[in-house]
Amino acid sequence: MKKKLNLSRRYFLRGSGLAVALPAYASLGHTSLAADETVAPKLAETETGAPLRMAFMSIPNGVQQDNWFPEDGFQLNNTMKPLEKLRDHLQVIGGLDHINATPGPDGAGDHARAGATFLTGMRARKTAGSDIQCGISVDQVAAQQVGKATRLPSLELTSDLIRNSGSCDSGYACAYQYNLSWSSATTPVTPEANPRLVFERLFGSGTPTERKQNFEARQESKKSVLDFVLEQSRDVQRQLAASDRRKFDEYYAVVRDLEQRVENAERFRDPPETEQDTPAGIPKDFGDYMTLMYDMLLLAFKTDSTRIATLLLAYDGSNRTFPHLGIREGHHWLTHSQREQELAEKVARIDQYYIEHLAAFLQKMQETEDVDGNSLLHNSMLVYGGAIADGNRHTHENLPVILAGHAGGAISTGRFYQAEKQPMSNLFVSMLELMGVSVNQFGDSNGKLSLA
Amino acid sequence: MYSSPSGRCTNRFWFTDHSNCTSSKSSRRFFCLLFVAAISLQGSKIGAKDGAVTDAEIYESKIKPILVQHCYDCHGYGSAEGNFVLDEFDSTEDAISQPELWWRVVKNLRAGVMPPTEASELSDEELETIYEWVKAGPFKIDPENLDPGPVTVRRLNRAEYGNTIRELMGIDFDEKLLFPPDDSGHGFDNVADAMMVSPLLLEKYLQAAELVVERAVPKVTWIVPRQDFNGDDFKSVDSEDARLNGRRLDGKKAAEVQREVSIEETGRYLVNIDIKQHGSFEFDPARYQVTCTIDGEPRFSVELGWDENKRTSFEYDENWEAGKHKIYFQLEPVIPLSETGEPMIEENEGTSVSFEIDKVSIEGPLGTERRVHPENYERFFTREAPPAEPAEQRKYAEECLQRFATHAFRRRVEMKTVAQLADIAEASYSRPDMTFEAGIGRAMVAALVSPKFLFRIEATADGVADRGYAPVDEISLASRLSYFLWSSMPDEELWKLAEAGKLREQLPQQVDRMLADDKAKAFVSNFVGQWLRTRDVLDTAVDPAVVLGYSEELEELREWVSERFRRGRGRGRGEMTDEETAKFARYREIRSTLERIDDDLKRAMRRETEMLVEHIVNSDANLLDVVDCDYTFLNEKLAEHYGIEGVKGRDMRLVKLPADSPRGGVLTHASILLVTSNPTRTSPVKRGLFVLENVLGTPAPPAPGVVPELEESANRFKDREPTLRELLEVHRESDLCASCHARMDPIGFALENFDALGMWRERDGEAVIEPQGQLVTGETFEDIKGLKRLLREQHAEDFYRCITEKMLIFAIGRGIEYSDEHTVDQIVGQLKESGGKFRPLVHAIVTSAPFQKQRIPSVPETMVSKQ
């Protein structure tokens, strides 16, 4: 075991051309350990053996159609102007559809449905809450396969706290709208909205010294608590009628999951360190809020705390206003008022505002050096988009999709990739494959999208 | 020319002359027959299966002819209006085996939205026949043994968790800082099926349990005597402001608070002062200075700002004479200065920065032998001190933990569980550096993450099963009651009654007691907060500058002001020209008009709606007052907003409305008008939908498969901007849109006299408001007053049914199923009989089958999963 680990490190050092200053990255060792156990193909690694990351960012309400897609020769259109400097590191993809977000037999509720379909490729069951069902999301498929390689299998974030009471979109349970990730067809994964709590999950709370001193005791205590909870859960499961148990089984699975994570945590006993201060909380300004959540994502990737993440920038149907851009109307309302040129321009401006924050994040990813000397962006696959194309008409074909990063060199960039019309799920199948997770089919996929 | 089937139905309906139909077409009538149906069902009809007439025979002989006559035009003979067909069953049995389909039929008939034309209207008898058959046949409802419906085990939601922790542990705890909001289903966030458990949530439960135990459970047996004070104990120096205290001081307002403490013995005392900085979820840059003195001597002075619950501690060693000593705090906002050194004009954005005197403890006299138990000791520990001998210690650990777990799990615990908890405690307190109490604390952490704490695990009463359903045991019933009315765990009285098996006997008295308790406020904030959406008022961002039409002028003035003050470094305001003075005055005038729309006003809006419901609960007024009444609840600020004179001061109170006032009833409450608006304008569609969903309970119409493009038809208004009404009329010209919008829009238009802030208006821009309209059930009205009267007089039953269903969902934590139809009929009947009173409604709900009973676990899966 030891030998293999060393081999792997040497291999890595050779590959990266580094002679000294072995970076204190836990991940390489752990990845190798994982490989020892399973003798699996490379999971979430690039060619050089560096971590390969994937993330999905979602924007609400489609995009203003006249200003989104690039013109011939990859001339970026208005909305994407902020990405100009980064154009070599990304591609805009056209031709991808989410047919399962269309009304079909289910009627109104395109926003809730789109939110649920975006990363699952599946049709959300129309229910106000009794029996929600959609499908596992692409990030969670990856997390369940490669999540063990890192301290956190995946990270689910949001920068949208606005929630309405009562009913959500046209008879759909709110869960469809407020969650991007689904760990099973019936279990959406709650995203974390508070940057401080994200930070503490990544780096722990208290001073680094305190964290190290307490590790043993806390680990022991956590284990005994979880043992007790598991025991109790078995009791309860026995007591409950079969019909009553569905919800509880979810809980049981989560306890098991956490127990495994606590065990897993022993391999990561030294939490990563960072110079950055714990963020105080949620910034008042929405732009600052997005930036801070993107920063958390960057930190998580930089420290290899996870390789898989989702970030719900604003839930689909969001009616947020942008007064500092001179936009006092709600975003959702505006998308349905695009008849008027002036209002359509406001929609495009909002789209661009979201892109500005993406650009800032990608720029930081580009400026951060990864263990193999490449940039973090080089070693990533970052999907940005949504499952509505035209927010006015609620179309779900030719969706807005940006794929940033080179996946360690495995994919081509710097292009407007006008793919043949096909399910967006095909892109997910290809991405999973690059992560080392082989699936024949995902969501409504009917093949793969060639990314090379 | 023959138009499409859809055209035939909806257009005929839409363009029919409705001049005679000012009275409700069917809902009132249907209500009466509902009782007839209920009564006859209880009679011999159930016996149909024994011999007389079968459901299939009734279908062929009675039901089908009615359908042929009234429904097949659009839902048969090859027509499939709304994708709904009634004549394509494989067999009669096939028809009977589709309860969901018949449920849609019943809901649409009951709401009076089907059939859509006067001509094809069903007679009372026909309606009764259908309803009776549907309940007995497709729904398989047995009125003698009502199905309590499916149950999913319920997790405590965020509010319930917080309340339960506070009740159980005796500490303050803000669950909102740690937990994300729960997802809601069927309109409520306590619906079991919609509430998710994720790894993130479990981690948070662990974290919260650690935090709570750390703060609540003593770690030692004895301490030096101490007096503890919290923020409430520090009162304002200015006796005028009695409400101000050290619990929460606004970081943007100057304040002084103080407390005198009495010391019996002269000696050395340790004074510990913990202060906290708060901020609501969003960051605010405001800062403030806090100065503390003891007996007039300065102790500390610090500048503080926004933070989430951040605590800072100070410690002072004081030599005190016996007698009184004064601890004093002063808060001064720090006014930020501009680059030119002038105080910055602050935008009024409400306060999200505050200061709290968390704890002041006085320990002493030091250096003596006097010792006492720490605070809260008796809550968790039953003996004076833990025994020294290990076996005795173990026994005592079990004693404490059994008591705690029984409370926490809200049910008797097995000794096995107690032993497991004691194992955790023992493993911990056996370590050299740990006390007995700290060890017990470790076990309590485990108990607080146990599913038996986090979930409501119920059991049925022994030995009283009846054909598949059994009453839940009284302990479960106690929890159902307390989480329904208090969103918290049962108190001692409920617990004792349940333990003694006397809770069911005393149910009415207990419900009354619980409603009178202060904890019933949780019912208003959780049930009303979601049903009438008062929870959302403070977070709804409607832009007053745009709504009141000042945005452009204000923008110009704002630019001018900043320009003027930047340039005018050397020139003060005194040097302004007359024109400038006027301009500046105008700027301030607009600013102050807009600043009126602040969080205080929004809080008053929320309270108005809450207080109306509280009033109905406490005064036994008719619940229909929710829809229409001649009074409301106002303070000066809200009365001014409404243009109502003669209300002074900050306190909200009952105000009798002038006869010509359009206000009264929640439809005219600013709270609801606000939350159903877009940020810059009203939304008749959202408002109409709100009334359909929350007042009338009108079922959702068939949804369009494709949302058609409006642009082409809207092009006719080439030269001008169409009004909202015109646009929506274009919308309704399409049959597809009409089916839905005909239900929502007329109600929304009647409310157009209220702008997005809930203020009265006669015009929307240039366009004069035209509030008159016609409901989908046929009645016409002139304006909002007419609409309210119509709803109250003609649609009382719809409203009763709507509120019954909403409250039942909230009470049992699941959506309404068709198997609940008869249950709902019964509750609505009791409500009607009582004259629409709140308490009888609650009583009817807590005595209903779904609240009282459970499907028996041993029922074979096939029977259980018939829904």
Tab-separated table of N, CA and C in Angstrom, chain B residues 560 564-565 571-582 584-585:
chain	number	residue	atom	x	y	z
B	560	TRP	N	-28.904	65.210	-8.573
B	560	TRP	CA	-28.665	66.630	-8.325
B	560	TRP	C	-28.103	66.845	-6.923
B	564	ARG	N	-24.609	68.449	-6.151
B	564	ARG	CA	-24.648	69.726	-5.443
B	564	ARG	C	-23.774	69.678	-4.183
B	565	PHE	N	-23.843	68.560	-3.487
B	565	PHE	CA	-23.081	68.490	-2.237
B	565	PHE	C	-21.617	68.172	-2.458
B	571	ARG	N	-19.794	75.478	0.307
B	571	ARG	CA	-21.078	76.161	0.477
B	571	ARG	C	-22.031	75.318	1.304
B	572	GLY	N	-22.502	75.865	2.346
B	572	GLY	CA	-23.470	75.125	3.159
B	572	GLY	C	-24.856	75.245	2.577
B	573	ARG	N	-25.820	74.696	3.251
B	573	ARG	CA	-27.180	74.758	2.745
B	573	ARG	C	-27.715	76.184	2.719
B	574	GLY	N	-27.202	77.007	3.635
B	574	GLY	CA	-27.672	78.384	3.733
B	574	GLY	C	-27.446	79.182	2.460
B	575	GLU	N	-26.448	78.741	1.674
B	575	GLU	CA	-26.134	79.499	0.483
B	575	GLU	C	-26.923	79.048	-0.735
B	576	MET	N	-27.873	78.140	-0.558
B	576	MET	CA	-28.642	77.666	-1.700
B	576	MET	C	-29.552	78.760	-2.240
B	577	THR	N	-29.727	78.744	-3.542
B	577	THR	CA	-30.671	79.683	-4.148
B	577	THR	C	-32.085	79.237	-3.791
B	578	ASP	N	-33.055	80.113	-4.043
B	578	ASP	CA	-34.439	79.767	-3.748
B	578	ASP	C	-34.847	78.514	-4.506
B	579	GLU	N	-34.421	78.493	-5.765
B	579	GLU	CA	-34.784	77.354	-6.599
B	579	GLU	C	-34.194	76.067	-6.015
B	580	GLU	N	-32.949	76.207	-5.594
B	580	GLU	CA	-32.295	75.041	-5.005
B	580	GLU	C	-32.975	74.609	-3.710
B	581	THR	N	-33.351	75.592	-2.926
B	581	THR	CA	-34.027	75.289	-1.671
B	581	THR	C	-35.316	74.525	-1.940
B	582	ALA	N	-36.047	74.994	-2.939
B	582	ALA	CA	-37.311	74.332	-3.271
B	582	ALA	C	-37.051	72.909	-3.756
B	584	PHE	N	-34.495	71.062	-3.054
B	584	PHE	CA	-34.061	70.223	-1.951
B	584	PHE	C	-35.254	69.823	-1.072
B	585	ALA	N	-36.179	70.771	-0.894
B	585	ALA	CA	-37.365	70.480	-0.094
B	585	ALA	C	-38.192	69.380	-0.752
